[in-house]
Amino acid sequence: MANMTLVKTPMPEQDPKVRARNFQEVAIGYTAEMAIEEANRCLGCKNPKCVEGCPVNVRIPEFIKKIQEGDFKAAYEIVTSTNALPALSGRVCPQESQCECRCVRGVKGEPVAIGRLERFVADWYRENVNAMPEKVESNGIKVAVVGSGPAGLTCASDLAKRGYQVTVFEALHTAGGVLVYGIPEFRLPKAIVANEVAKLVSQGVEVMTNMVIGRVLTIDELFEMGYKAVFVGSGAGLPMFMNIPGESLVGVMSANEYLTRTNLMKAYDDSYDTPIIKSKAVAVVGGGNVAMDAARCAMRLGADNVYVVYRRGEAEMPARAEEKHHAKEEGIEFKTLCNPVEIIGDENGRVCGMKCIRMELGEPDASGRRRPIEVPDSEFILDVDTVIMSLGTNPNPLIRSTTPGLETNRKGGLIVNEKEMTTRDGVFAGGDAVTGAATVILAMGAGKKGAAAIDEYLKNK
Amino acid sequence: MFKIVRKKELNSAVTLMEIEAPFIAKKAKAGQFIIFRLDEQGERVPLTIAGYDREKGTVTIIFQKVGFATIALGNLNEGDYIRDFVGPLGKPTPVEGKKKVCVVGGGVGCAIALPSARAFKEAGAEVTVIVGFRSKDIVILEEEFKAVADRLILMTDDGSYGQHGLVTQPLKEMLEKGEQFDEVLAIGPIPMMKFVALTTKPFGTHTMVSLNPVMVDGTGMCGGCRVTVGGEVKFACVDGPEFDGHQVDFAELMSRNATYRNREAQVKESHACRMDAMGKALIK
């Protein structure tokens, strides 16, 4: 009997006041009862629109049906038949613009909470079964994957399932890419990422950390070492700055630096050695998910006031509604229609304020969003001691600059054909390294397509 | 894990270690750096490469025990392991096409001036080396420099060894006498590099300096190491670490490098207290 409630079964969450000062996960997760209750809202459409919206085509109504039946293991198996990393995507996917926005239940009321259910089955499996996948018999063909973020992990997993002998090269000391250095613990616990990497290793994938491809080995050297194809999933790691006066003051940093210190280096934990600036008032400049992550970390690190400074309005912010909502609940103040013009320093070269100007929205620009225009004589000083620039990132040039014949577009993204192959034979690419900064799930989708393309390429060789 | 295969104390504060890191040893060039992380809780710390042995597959680092991480590293011994060791990072010292160069090293900076001096020599340049130390007891690598340099000038601040004075004095004298260098490369404390650059500027001598800003990943990702060079923002980890000394904003670099100084002092103090307490407990 379908549950015809118009709203989603609520997700249990930590109280905003409490969680704003700790790094534990915000959303606690459904119990089995809640999951079944929510699963019963799914009508099991014969022609499911939700699946079309999923970059990795999770068989959504099928896995939800298994939850209805209480067969969570079967549900997990259906999910993982197309999605290697459900514990991650269930947490960080923008479901509202992919699967859930197509759900028929969303016509009147809220759609089925597909993301929460995906997370539930992944967590249930990890906590109750957690069988490490078996190694498929090796076909002896070596494939190199550069980068262990969502694109690289997905690609490696799919290739390993097809019998390839895969080595993943990671530049940092821990595998996971943006999943470990960027996305905070309170949105994606690092133990979950580590468990996914462990699964990969049990599938026979070799993960080599501390390997900066482009420096320690070039792509050409990988081929010389016997790798028959290379997948580049090196992400978009290079942070942008505004080029306004005062950006080199002590207390101004990129969101990448702030998040890396906090998440990868665990600066919030006193037993770790990496320091992070102790702030009273923090301005995070930008309106994306990364800006929300940085602002919410700043609050948890003990700041009294945290502002998100964005030049357009709140409706135009690219961050997910859920992230904005969580940030506001935790006491973060949005300063929208407001743009920094200068960062002000004290006599010691440390930030003591940020001069901003008010903005208003004019005609739509090339992106279709209304262009922000400065309001004359509207400057004011925001009283902050830390400024975090979260303006987006560009692909890292290290690989393209050390690989002859690898062409990039105007923004530095690797150019690939419809088969995910770059302008170099046997070199494939996907994720942010191709598209520029995007989402985890799109990178996972690209990793999946990359694995299929590599398989086809090597079979026809 | 990366094995320490050799350890040698060069003076009371400076230690040499040879680390087994075959991939890095194969690729390393003078001027590049590595990042190490001692253990799971450790910081990522950049150190410029002091040498490498491609056959043995080892990389040499020489470091001064000044911060929490370098003190802890200095406490390790031959046969111990370092958790993470990544590199080679940054751009190598450009040595091609230079006929006559002067390499200036200050204190522990001499450790990384040596491979660059050697690289210049191997590329066919005539190499003058000026090294400076506070006093005789902390002089390092004298024999190694003698083997590489066409002319070696050793200075001490207190005159206890070599010539009395700062590295900028002989440099200035040479330039005043009309000696021409295709390049002066200075590696050492920031004030030293700054004054070397100020010394060569009136003579228009191309001067490079090797910078050591605050860094996290070392691959261009965090931007913590940004320095202003000729009014432009550069990332030392990918655009450097060597830059035109006449263009570097040294004051900004000094200020940025002090970002975590208070915290480092606190940590050292609490660590010292911890060690003290442990010592006392042991005596009991």
XYZ file of C-alpha atoms in Angstrom, chain A residues 219 232 395-397 399-417 420-425 427-430 433-435:
37
model
C 51.986 10.153 -19.113
C 43.167 11.355 -16.447
C 42.052 22.466 -14.073
C 45.612 21.937 -12.892
C 48.068 22.540 -15.770
C 49.577 17.155 -16.850
C 48.819 19.151 -19.981
C 52.120 21.026 -19.683
C 54.138 17.794 -19.415
C 52.300 15.726 -22.027
C 53.045 16.605 -25.639
C 49.997 16.463 -27.882
C 47.426 16.897 -25.131
C 45.169 19.769 -26.155
C 43.037 21.879 -23.866
C 40.238 24.382 -24.290
C 40.335 28.072 -23.435
C 39.736 27.348 -19.757
C 42.416 24.666 -19.504
C 40.039 21.681 -19.639
C 41.299 18.651 -21.565
C 39.572 18.235 -24.911
C 37.954 14.805 -25.352
C 35.997 13.246 -28.215
C 36.179 10.260 -23.860
C 39.586 10.119 -25.566
C 41.847 13.159 -25.435
C 43.884 14.360 -28.394
C 46.486 11.725 -27.462
C 45.855 8.124 -28.514
C 44.789 8.854 -23.095
C 41.232 9.284 -21.809
C 39.930 11.902 -19.415
C 36.877 12.840 -17.427
C 39.861 17.942 -15.569
C 37.643 18.086 -18.677
C 34.623 20.158 -17.649
